Amino acid sequence: MILEDGTHYEGEFKGIDNINGKGVLTLNSGHTIEGHLNGSLSDGIKISNGTLNLTTLPSADLPVKPNSFGKLCTPVTQKWKALFRQCYQMLGVYENNSKVNKLPDTQKLWQNIAVLISNSHQGSLKKRKSERSLENSLNQLDTIPTFGRNSMDVANYMDVKQYLVKAFESPHHPLGSLLLDVTVAYTTTYGGLHAHPLLLTHAVEELHSITKRIYDIVKLLFPALPSHERDTPPEDTEDSSSEIVGYQNLLYPLILPKVHQPLFILYTLHNKLQDLQYWKRLTEWNKHSDYTLMSFLSVDQKFLNNHAPDGLLSSPVKEQTFLDAIETLQLLKTTFSPIEKLLIIRQTFEKMTLVVQDQIGHDYKWSMDDLFPVFLYVVVRSRILQLGSEIHFIEDFMIPSLENGELGIMFTTLKACYQQILQEKTSIS
């Protein structure tokens, strides 16, 4: 049992919050009581044959959870096995077929899917008077596709993506039915009254596992897709900026929006103190005019020409030079997968570049000494709620191959801005 103030108990219970038997109660001071305990923390605990152990550890080193926390959990790969088994059975294959030498016949899988959808179609026609909503949910899913089996060029990859969007949205398709069931199970586990910051690590690991296991099924249907361990560009492109073909890029935009609400609540609980400090500072800084704020953030003088104090022009509500970049970065809250959020960050930098090149010249190239203060200003003016939680979310689900590229560098700059806001000690005068 773990309480919000750090008090926790490990031992025998009688009921949900009724301690009854041998155990160790750790107070938020770090002191422990070990022995035979009886009662509840709200009504008082009777201690018999117990030992009080005083701690000399500083508060920062005090344990916030029992030593056994997480060690007795069901492994994430073993959770919701019945839901995945049902999907494999619907496809007509054994769940472990993909792990043996002989893979199931792809054409046979597609024929099974066509039969399932056709049967679902016929069953729904008997129950529904309106056929339009049914046709929309089928959306040509009863047609067996031929792409994605032997090669994975750009055209094939885009066809696979479009097919999966339709499949995961349809309750008539085995993939759509599986995602619906897994989403309900996941939301019930981590949402509502069950939400607790200590569950974040479990929730993230479970979601990684769910995504990989769903990808195993997708790969049976489209064998040309790469394995979990290999992310590659499409076969017919040498463009380094093209989308990487991999399970994360393919499935995160389809799965994460379904579970974003309960998952992000865990992030906000985990980062609550830091985000409160960030928001307090942001509120104070945004009371000032553009010129005052940009000067405080050490924005170079060449970017301040349009912001010099001039009566009403020094008001914080005057039209801002980087307004397009600010409005673009605010779209971060409207996306629910890491790649979409990273693309929003890149678009923000592009908007900033257009403004600066218009002011100074089209040949201007950013230096980090110029870029960081301007981007910090954009971040402050964007007023993004729970920015620390957004950053934490991107870190947990970011594709490793992007970390050292352009998107990774831009994301690192955003993280640096957040830390600068938290650590700034000077007030705007």
Short mmCIF file of C-alpha atoms in Angstrom, two decimals:
data_model
loop_
_atom_site.label_atom_id
_atom_site.label_comp_id
_atom_site.label_asym_id
_atom_site.label_seq_id
_atom_site.Cartn_x
_atom_site.Cartn_y
_atom_site.Cartn_z
CA MET A 1 0.00 0.00 0.00
CA ILE A 2 1.47 3.34 -1.12
CA LEU A 3 0.08 6.74 -0.12
CA GLU A 4 0.58 10.07 -1.86
CA ASP A 5 2.80 11.50 0.92
CA GLY A 6 5.32 8.65 0.55
CA THR A 7 4.06 6.53 3.43
CA HIS A 8 3.95 2.89 2.38
CA TYR A 9 3.28 -0.53 3.88
CA GLU A 10 4.37 -3.99 2.81
CA GLY A 11 2.93 -7.02 4.59
CA GLU A 12 -0.31 -8.78 5.41
CA PHE A 13 -3.76 -7.24 4.92
CA LYS A 14 -7.36 -7.90 5.80
CA GLY A 15 -9.32 -6.04 3.18
CA ILE A 16 -8.19 -3.19 0.95
CA ASP A 17 -6.78 -0.75 3.54
CA ASN A 18 -6.97 -2.80 6.71
CA ILE A 19 -3.48 -3.80 7.86
CA ASN A 20 -3.59 -7.08 9.72
CA GLY A 21 -0.50 -9.18 10.44
CA LYS A 22 3.25 -9.06 9.95
CA GLY A 23 4.58 -6.18 7.92
CA VAL A 24 6.75 -3.10 7.63
CA LEU A 25 5.23 0.40 7.73
CA THR A 26 7.52 3.11 6.32
CA LEU A 27 6.54 6.67 7.30
CA ASN A 28 7.18 9.64 5.03
CA SER A 29 9.93 10.65 7.46
CA GLY A 30 11.79 7.47 6.53
CA HIS A 31 11.30 5.84 9.95
CA THR A 32 9.98 2.28 9.83
CA ILE A 33 7.82 0.19 12.15
CA GLU A 34 8.30 -3.55 11.74
CA GLY A 35 6.25 -6.16 13.55
CA HIS A 36 2.65 -7.25 13.98
CA LEU A 37 0.34 -4.37 13.00
CA ASN A 38 -3.44 -4.13 13.05
CA GLY A 39 -5.85 -1.42 11.91
CA SER A 40 -6.03 1.31 9.25
CA LEU A 41 -3.97 4.48 8.84
CA SER A 42 -7.11 6.62 9.01
CA ASP A 43 -8.38 5.16 12.30
CA GLY A 44 -5.06 4.29 13.93
CA ILE A 45 -2.83 1.24 14.00
CA LYS A 46 -2.29 -1.08 16.97
CA ILE A 47 1.31 -2.25 17.21
CA SER A 48 2.23 -5.45 19.01
CA ASN A 49 5.74 -6.89 19.20
CA GLY A 50 7.01 -4.17 16.89
CA THR A 51 10.34 -2.39 16.36
CA LEU A 52 10.79 1.30 15.52
CA ASN A 53 13.80 1.95 13.29
CA LEU A 54 14.90 5.58 12.96
CA THR A 55 16.58 6.72 9.76
CA THR A 56 19.34 9.27 9.29
CA LEU A 57 18.98 9.44 5.51
CA PRO A 58 18.39 12.89 3.93
CA SER A 59 14.88 13.40 2.56
CA ALA A 60 16.08 13.15 -1.05
CA ASP A 61 17.32 9.59 -0.44
CA LEU A 62 14.20 8.30 1.31
CA PRO A 63 12.44 5.40 -0.45
CA VAL A 64 9.07 6.31 -1.97
CA LYS A 65 7.99 2.73 -2.62
CA PRO A 66 8.54 -0.73 -1.08
CA ASN A 67 11.59 -2.71 -2.15
CA SER A 68 9.43 -5.36 -3.79
CA PHE A 69 7.41 -2.86 -5.85
CA GLY A 70 7.11 -4.13 -9.44
CA LYS A 71 8.92 -7.42 -8.77
CA LEU A 72 5.74 -9.48 -8.35
CA CYS A 73 3.93 -8.10 -11.41
CA THR A 74 2.87 -10.20 -14.35
CA PRO A 75 5.41 -9.66 -17.19
CA VAL A 76 4.01 -7.34 -19.84
CA THR A 77 4.44 -10.00 -22.51
CA GLN A 78 2.05 -12.24 -20.57
CA LYS A 79 -0.74 -9.68 -20.19
CA TRP A 80 -3.95 -9.81 -22.29
CA LYS A 81 -2.83 -13.07 -23.91
CA ALA A 82 -6.43 -14.21 -24.35
CA LEU A 83 -7.25 -11.13 -26.46
CA PHE A 84 -4.32 -11.75 -28.80
CA ARG A 85 -5.04 -15.49 -28.90
CA GLN A 86 -8.58 -14.71 -30.03
CA CYS A 87 -7.27 -12.56 -32.88
CA TYR A 88 -4.90 -15.30 -34.04
CA GLN A 89 -7.75 -17.79 -33.92
CA MET A 90 -9.90 -15.47 -36.03
CA LEU A 91 -7.10 -15.43 -38.60
CA GLY A 92 -6.90 -19.22 -38.50
CA VAL A 93 -3.30 -19.51 -37.27
CA TYR A 94 -1.60 -20.62 -34.09
CA GLU A 95 -0.28 -17.74 -31.99
CA ASN A 96 3.33 -18.96 -32.07
CA ASN A 97 3.42 -19.73 -35.79
CA SER A 98 5.49 -16.62 -36.47
CA LYS A 99 8.21 -17.93 -34.16
CA VAL A 100 8.72 -21.25 -35.95
CA ASN A 101 10.30 -21.97 -39.29
CA LYS A 102 7.05 -22.40 -41.20
CA LEU A 103 5.03 -19.20 -41.49
CA PRO A 104 1.30 -19.32 -42.29
CA ASP A 105 0.18 -18.85 -45.89
CA THR A 106 -0.41 -15.12 -46.37
CA GLN A 107 -3.09 -15.65 -49.01
CA LYS A 108 -4.93 -18.01 -46.68
CA LEU A 109 -4.87 -15.36 -43.92
CA TRP A 110 -6.39 -12.78 -46.25
CA GLN A 111 -9.08 -15.23 -47.35
CA ASN A 112 -9.97 -15.84 -43.69
CA ILE A 113 -10.22 -12.08 -43.11
CA ALA A 114 -12.46 -11.69 -46.16
CA VAL A 115 -14.76 -14.42 -44.85
CA LEU A 116 -14.87 -12.87 -41.37
CA ILE A 117 -15.76 -9.44 -42.74
CA SER A 118 -18.33 -10.88 -45.12
CA ASN A 119 -19.99 -12.84 -42.30
CA SER A 120 -19.93 -9.75 -40.08
CA HIS A 121 -21.48 -7.81 -42.95
CA GLN A 122 -24.31 -10.28 -43.33
CA GLY A 123 -24.94 -10.39 -39.58
CA SER A 124 -25.05 -6.63 -39.33
CA LEU A 125 -27.46 -6.28 -42.23
CA LYS A 126 -30.03 -8.22 -40.23
CA LYS A 127 -29.65 -5.89 -37.26
CA ARG A 128 -29.39 -2.52 -38.99
CA LYS A 129 -31.86 -0.71 -41.17
CA SER A 130 -29.32 1.84 -42.33
CA GLU A 131 -26.62 0.38 -44.58
CA ARG A 132 -24.61 3.62 -44.95
CA SER A 133 -22.87 3.39 -41.56
CA LEU A 134 -22.06 -0.27 -42.21
CA GLU A 135 -20.57 0.53 -45.61
CA ASN A 136 -18.43 3.23 -44.02
CA SER A 137 -17.13 0.83 -41.37
CA LEU A 138 -16.25 -1.79 -44.02
CA ASN A 139 -14.68 0.78 -46.34
CA GLN A 140 -13.59 -1.82 -48.93
CA LEU A 141 -11.90 -3.95 -46.26
CA ASP A 142 -13.49 -7.06 -47.76
CA THR A 143 -11.18 -6.64 -50.79
CA ILE A 144 -7.95 -8.65 -50.48
CA PRO A 145 -4.93 -6.35 -51.01
CA THR A 146 -1.86 -7.45 -52.97
CA PHE A 147 0.63 -4.85 -51.74
CA GLY A 148 3.16 -5.26 -48.94
CA ARG A 149 3.90 -8.92 -49.54
CA ASN A 150 7.13 -8.98 -51.53
CA SER A 151 8.51 -5.43 -51.45
CA MET A 152 8.18 -2.26 -49.39
CA ASP A 153 8.72 0.75 -51.60
CA VAL A 154 7.12 4.14 -50.90
CA ALA A 155 3.90 3.30 -52.74
CA ASN A 156 3.56 -0.04 -50.93
CA TYR A 157 4.24 1.53 -47.56
CA MET A 158 1.63 4.25 -48.08
CA ASP A 159 -0.91 1.62 -49.17
CA VAL A 160 -0.19 -0.42 -46.03
CA LYS A 161 -0.61 2.67 -43.82
CA GLN A 162 -3.93 3.58 -45.45
CA TYR A 163 -5.21 0.03 -45.13
CA LEU A 164 -4.29 -0.16 -41.43
CA VAL A 165 -6.07 3.14 -40.71
CA LYS A 166 -9.28 1.59 -42.07
CA ALA A 167 -8.68 -1.80 -40.44
CA PHE A 168 -8.05 -0.47 -36.93
CA GLU A 169 -11.14 1.73 -37.11
CA SER A 170 -13.44 -1.12 -38.13
CA PRO A 171 -14.91 -3.45 -35.46
CA HIS A 172 -15.54 -5.96 -38.27
CA HIS A 173 -11.82 -6.44 -38.94
CA PRO A 174 -9.78 -8.70 -36.61
CA LEU A 175 -7.23 -5.90 -36.09
CA GLY A 176 -9.94 -3.36 -35.27
CA SER A 177 -11.62 -5.78 -32.89
CA LEU A 178 -8.29 -6.54 -31.15
CA LEU A 179 -7.38 -2.86 -30.74
CA LEU A 180 -10.81 -2.09 -29.31
CA ASP A 181 -10.52 -4.88 -26.73
CA VAL A 182 -6.92 -4.02 -25.78
CA THR A 183 -7.84 -0.32 -25.46
CA VAL A 184 -10.65 -1.13 -23.03
CA ALA A 185 -8.36 -3.40 -21.00
CA TYR A 186 -5.56 -0.82 -20.91
CA THR A 187 -7.85 2.10 -20.00
CA THR A 188 -9.51 0.09 -17.25
CA THR A 189 -6.08 -0.78 -15.82
CA TYR A 190 -4.53 2.67 -15.73
CA GLY A 191 -7.40 5.14 -16.01
CA GLY A 192 -9.83 6.70 -13.56
CA LEU A 193 -9.31 5.89 -9.88
CA HIS A 194 -6.42 3.57 -10.73
CA ALA A 195 -4.20 6.44 -11.95
CA HIS A 196 -1.03 6.82 -9.87
CA PRO A 197 2.37 8.26 -10.90
CA LEU A 198 4.19 5.07 -9.85
CA LEU A 199 2.26 3.17 -12.51
CA LEU A 200 3.75 5.22 -15.38
CA THR A 201 6.71 2.89 -15.95
CA HIS A 202 4.40 -0.13 -16.04
CA ALA A 203 1.99 1.60 -18.43
CA VAL A 204 4.78 2.56 -20.85
CA GLU A 205 6.36 -0.91 -20.86
CA GLU A 206 2.97 -2.52 -21.39
CA LEU A 207 2.19 -0.22 -24.31
CA HIS A 208 5.54 -1.03 -25.96
CA SER A 209 4.71 -4.73 -25.62
CA ILE A 210 1.16 -4.31 -26.96
CA THR A 211 2.47 -2.43 -30.00
CA LYS A 212 5.06 -5.09 -30.79
CA ARG A 213 2.55 -7.91 -30.43
CA ILE A 214 0.07 -6.14 -32.71
CA TYR A 215 2.89 -5.59 -35.19
CA ASP A 216 3.59 -9.34 -35.17
CA ILE A 217 0.06 -9.83 -36.51
CA VAL A 218 0.35 -6.99 -39.03
CA LYS A 219 3.60 -8.49 -40.32
CA LEU A 220 1.85 -11.81 -41.01
CA LEU A 221 -0.44 -9.89 -43.36
CA PHE A 222 2.32 -7.77 -44.90
CA PRO A 223 5.50 -9.92 -44.82
CA ALA A 224 7.62 -7.26 -46.58
CA LEU A 225 7.57 -5.10 -43.43
CA PRO A 226 10.86 -5.14 -41.47
CA SER A 227 11.31 -6.89 -38.12
CA HIS A 228 11.05 -5.10 -34.76
CA GLU A 229 14.79 -4.61 -34.60
CA ARG A 230 15.21 -3.06 -38.04
CA ASP A 231 13.97 0.38 -39.09
CA THR A 232 14.68 1.25 -42.73
CA PRO A 233 13.70 3.84 -45.36
CA PRO A 234 11.44 2.60 -48.17
CA GLU A 235 13.33 0.48 -50.69
CA ASP A 236 13.11 2.88 -53.64
CA THR A 237 14.26 6.08 -51.93
CA GLU A 238 17.59 7.52 -50.91
CA ASP A 239 16.03 10.55 -49.27
CA SER A 240 17.32 10.65 -45.68
CA SER A 241 14.32 12.76 -44.64
CA SER A 242 11.75 10.19 -45.78
CA GLU A 243 9.72 8.38 -43.17
CA ILE A 244 11.43 5.39 -41.59
CA VAL A 245 9.61 2.08 -42.11
CA GLY A 246 9.23 0.44 -38.71
CA TYR A 247 6.66 -0.73 -36.21
CA GLN A 248 6.74 2.49 -34.17
CA ASN A 249 6.19 4.90 -37.07
CA LEU A 250 3.53 2.61 -38.49
CA LEU A 251 1.50 1.84 -35.37
CA TYR A 252 2.03 4.61 -32.81
CA PRO A 253 -0.16 7.12 -34.73
CA LEU A 254 -2.93 4.48 -34.76
CA ILE A 255 -2.62 3.09 -31.21
CA LEU A 256 -1.48 6.00 -29.01
CA PRO A 257 -4.51 8.25 -29.68
CA LYS A 258 -6.76 5.44 -28.38
CA VAL A 259 -5.01 5.32 -24.99
CA HIS A 260 -3.67 8.87 -24.77
CA GLN A 261 -6.04 10.13 -22.08
CA PRO A 262 -5.25 7.61 -19.30
CA LEU A 263 -1.57 7.48 -20.31
CA PHE A 264 -1.09 11.25 -20.30
CA ILE A 265 -2.79 11.56 -16.90
CA LEU A 266 0.00 9.36 -15.53
CA TYR A 267 2.57 11.68 -17.12
CA THR A 268 0.95 14.76 -15.60
CA LEU A 269 0.90 13.14 -12.15
CA HIS A 270 4.54 12.09 -12.48
CA ASN A 271 5.71 15.57 -13.59
CA LYS A 272 3.26 17.58 -11.50
CA LEU A 273 5.74 19.53 -9.34
CA GLN A 274 8.04 20.49 -12.21
CA ASP A 275 5.17 21.49 -14.48
CA LEU A 276 3.65 23.64 -11.73
CA GLN A 277 6.97 25.46 -11.30
CA TYR A 278 7.25 25.87 -15.08
CA TRP A 279 3.72 27.27 -15.36
CA LYS A 280 4.21 29.71 -12.50
CA ARG A 281 7.30 31.13 -14.17
CA LEU A 282 5.62 31.21 -17.55
CA THR A 283 2.65 33.15 -16.16
CA GLU A 284 4.97 35.77 -14.67
CA TRP A 285 7.09 36.18 -17.80
CA ASN A 286 4.10 36.53 -20.13
CA LYS A 287 2.95 39.66 -18.29
CA HIS A 288 5.74 41.59 -19.99
CA SER A 289 6.00 43.13 -23.44
CA ASP A 290 7.79 41.45 -26.32
CA TYR A 291 10.72 43.84 -26.11
CA THR A 292 11.15 43.34 -22.37
CA LEU A 293 10.79 39.56 -22.57
CA MET A 294 13.09 39.17 -25.57
CA SER A 295 15.72 41.38 -23.97
CA PHE A 296 15.51 39.34 -20.76
CA LEU A 297 15.95 36.11 -22.73
CA SER A 298 19.06 37.56 -24.44
CA VAL A 299 17.55 37.64 -27.93
CA ASP A 300 20.05 39.33 -30.24
CA GLN A 301 19.45 43.03 -30.94
CA LYS A 302 18.97 42.43 -34.67
CA PHE A 303 15.71 40.60 -33.91
CA LEU A 304 14.38 43.39 -31.67
CA ASN A 305 14.00 46.19 -34.19
CA ASN A 306 10.23 45.74 -34.49
CA HIS A 307 9.81 45.55 -30.70
CA ALA A 308 11.47 48.72 -29.45
CA PRO A 309 9.43 50.54 -26.79
CA ASP A 310 7.13 53.06 -28.39
CA GLY A 311 4.10 53.85 -26.32
CA LEU A 312 1.42 51.21 -26.86
CA LEU A 313 3.78 49.14 -28.98
CA SER A 314 5.48 47.92 -25.81
CA SER A 315 2.27 46.16 -24.75
CA PRO A 316 2.49 42.37 -24.43
CA VAL A 317 -0.65 42.02 -26.56
CA LYS A 318 0.78 43.77 -29.64
CA GLU A 319 1.16 41.72 -32.81
CA GLN A 320 4.15 39.45 -32.38
CA THR A 321 6.79 38.93 -35.05
CA PHE A 322 6.94 35.19 -34.43
CA LEU A 323 3.17 34.74 -34.12
CA ASP A 324 3.01 31.99 -36.79
CA ALA A 325 5.74 30.01 -35.01
CA ILE A 326 3.96 30.45 -31.65
CA GLU A 327 0.63 29.27 -33.05
CA THR A 328 2.34 26.31 -34.73
CA LEU A 329 4.03 25.15 -31.52
CA GLN A 330 0.69 25.38 -29.71
CA LEU A 331 -0.52 22.56 -32.00
CA LEU A 332 1.71 20.22 -29.97
CA LYS A 333 -1.27 19.57 -27.67
CA THR A 334 -3.44 18.47 -30.58
CA THR A 335 -1.21 15.53 -31.59
CA PHE A 336 -0.99 12.16 -29.86
CA SER A 337 2.06 10.37 -31.27
CA PRO A 338 5.77 11.27 -30.95
CA ILE A 339 6.43 11.60 -34.69
CA GLU A 340 3.52 14.03 -35.07
CA LYS A 341 4.81 16.13 -32.17
CA LEU A 342 8.34 16.15 -33.60
CA LEU A 343 7.01 17.35 -36.95
CA ILE A 344 5.18 20.20 -35.16
CA ILE A 345 8.48 21.23 -33.55
CA ARG A 346 10.20 21.20 -36.95
CA GLN A 347 7.41 23.30 -38.49
CA THR A 348 7.90 25.80 -35.66
CA PHE A 349 11.59 26.16 -36.54
CA GLU A 350 10.66 26.60 -40.20
CA LYS A 351 8.22 29.41 -39.34
CA MET A 352 10.91 31.13 -37.27
CA THR A 353 13.39 30.84 -40.15
CA LEU A 354 10.97 32.43 -42.62
CA VAL A 355 10.49 35.45 -40.36
CA VAL A 356 14.19 35.94 -39.73
CA GLN A 357 15.15 35.54 -43.39
CA ASP A 358 12.49 38.08 -44.31
CA GLN A 359 13.97 40.52 -41.79
CA ILE A 360 17.68 39.97 -42.33
CA GLY A 361 18.03 38.28 -45.72
CA HIS A 362 17.32 34.95 -47.37
CA ASP A 363 20.95 33.88 -47.01
CA TYR A 364 20.79 34.01 -43.21
CA LYS A 365 21.65 30.76 -41.41
CA TRP A 366 20.92 30.18 -37.74
CA SER A 367 23.70 29.92 -35.20
CA MET A 368 22.82 28.28 -31.89
CA ASP A 369 23.65 31.54 -30.07
CA ASP A 370 20.87 33.23 -32.07
CA LEU A 371 18.50 30.29 -32.35
CA PHE A 372 18.15 29.22 -28.72
CA PRO A 373 17.01 32.58 -27.25
CA VAL A 374 14.49 33.11 -30.07
CA PHE A 375 13.09 29.60 -29.71
CA LEU A 376 12.96 30.05 -25.93
CA TYR A 377 10.87 33.19 -26.51
CA VAL A 378 8.52 31.20 -28.80
CA VAL A 379 8.19 28.47 -26.15
CA VAL A 380 7.36 31.04 -23.44
CA ARG A 381 4.77 32.79 -25.57
CA SER A 382 3.22 29.47 -26.65
CA ARG A 383 2.12 28.72 -23.06
CA ILE A 384 1.97 24.95 -23.60
CA LEU A 385 0.34 23.24 -20.64
CA GLN A 386 2.29 20.37 -19.01
CA LEU A 387 5.26 20.84 -21.34
CA GLY A 388 7.39 18.61 -19.10
CA SER A 389 4.86 15.80 -19.52
CA GLU A 390 4.80 16.31 -23.29
CA ILE A 391 8.60 16.05 -23.40
CA HIS A 392 8.58 12.96 -21.17
CA PHE A 393 5.99 11.31 -23.46
CA ILE A 394 8.07 12.00 -26.59
CA GLU A 395 11.19 10.61 -24.92
CA ASP A 396 9.46 7.36 -23.97
CA PHE A 397 8.06 6.69 -27.44
CA MET A 398 10.63 8.35 -29.71
CA ILE A 399 12.15 6.18 -32.43
CA PRO A 400 15.85 5.66 -31.56
CA SER A 401 16.95 6.28 -35.16
CA LEU A 402 15.62 9.86 -34.94
CA GLU A 403 17.56 10.85 -31.83
CA ASN A 404 20.71 12.00 -33.66
CA GLY A 405 19.01 13.47 -36.71
CA GLU A 406 17.42 16.85 -37.40
CA LEU A 407 14.25 16.08 -35.46
CA GLY A 408 16.29 14.81 -32.52
CA ILE A 409 18.38 18.00 -32.36
CA MET A 410 15.26 20.17 -32.48
CA PHE A 411 13.66 18.11 -29.73
CA THR A 412 16.82 18.48 -27.62
CA THR A 413 16.53 22.25 -28.06
CA LEU A 414 12.94 22.14 -26.78
CA LYS A 415 14.09 20.15 -23.72
CA ALA A 416 16.84 22.69 -23.10
CA CYS A 417 14.26 25.51 -23.21
CA TYR A 418 12.10 23.73 -20.63
CA GLN A 419 15.07 23.25 -18.31
CA GLN A 420 16.10 26.89 -18.77
CA ILE A 421 12.62 28.03 -17.72
CA LEU A 422 12.77 25.80 -14.63
CA GLN A 423 16.27 26.84 -13.61
CA GLU A 424 16.16 30.59 -14.31
CA LYS A 425 16.66 32.41 -11.02
CA THR A 426 16.55 36.00 -12.25
CA SER A 427 13.28 37.92 -12.35
CA ILE A 428 12.28 40.26 -15.17
CA SER A 429 12.70 43.81 -13.96
#
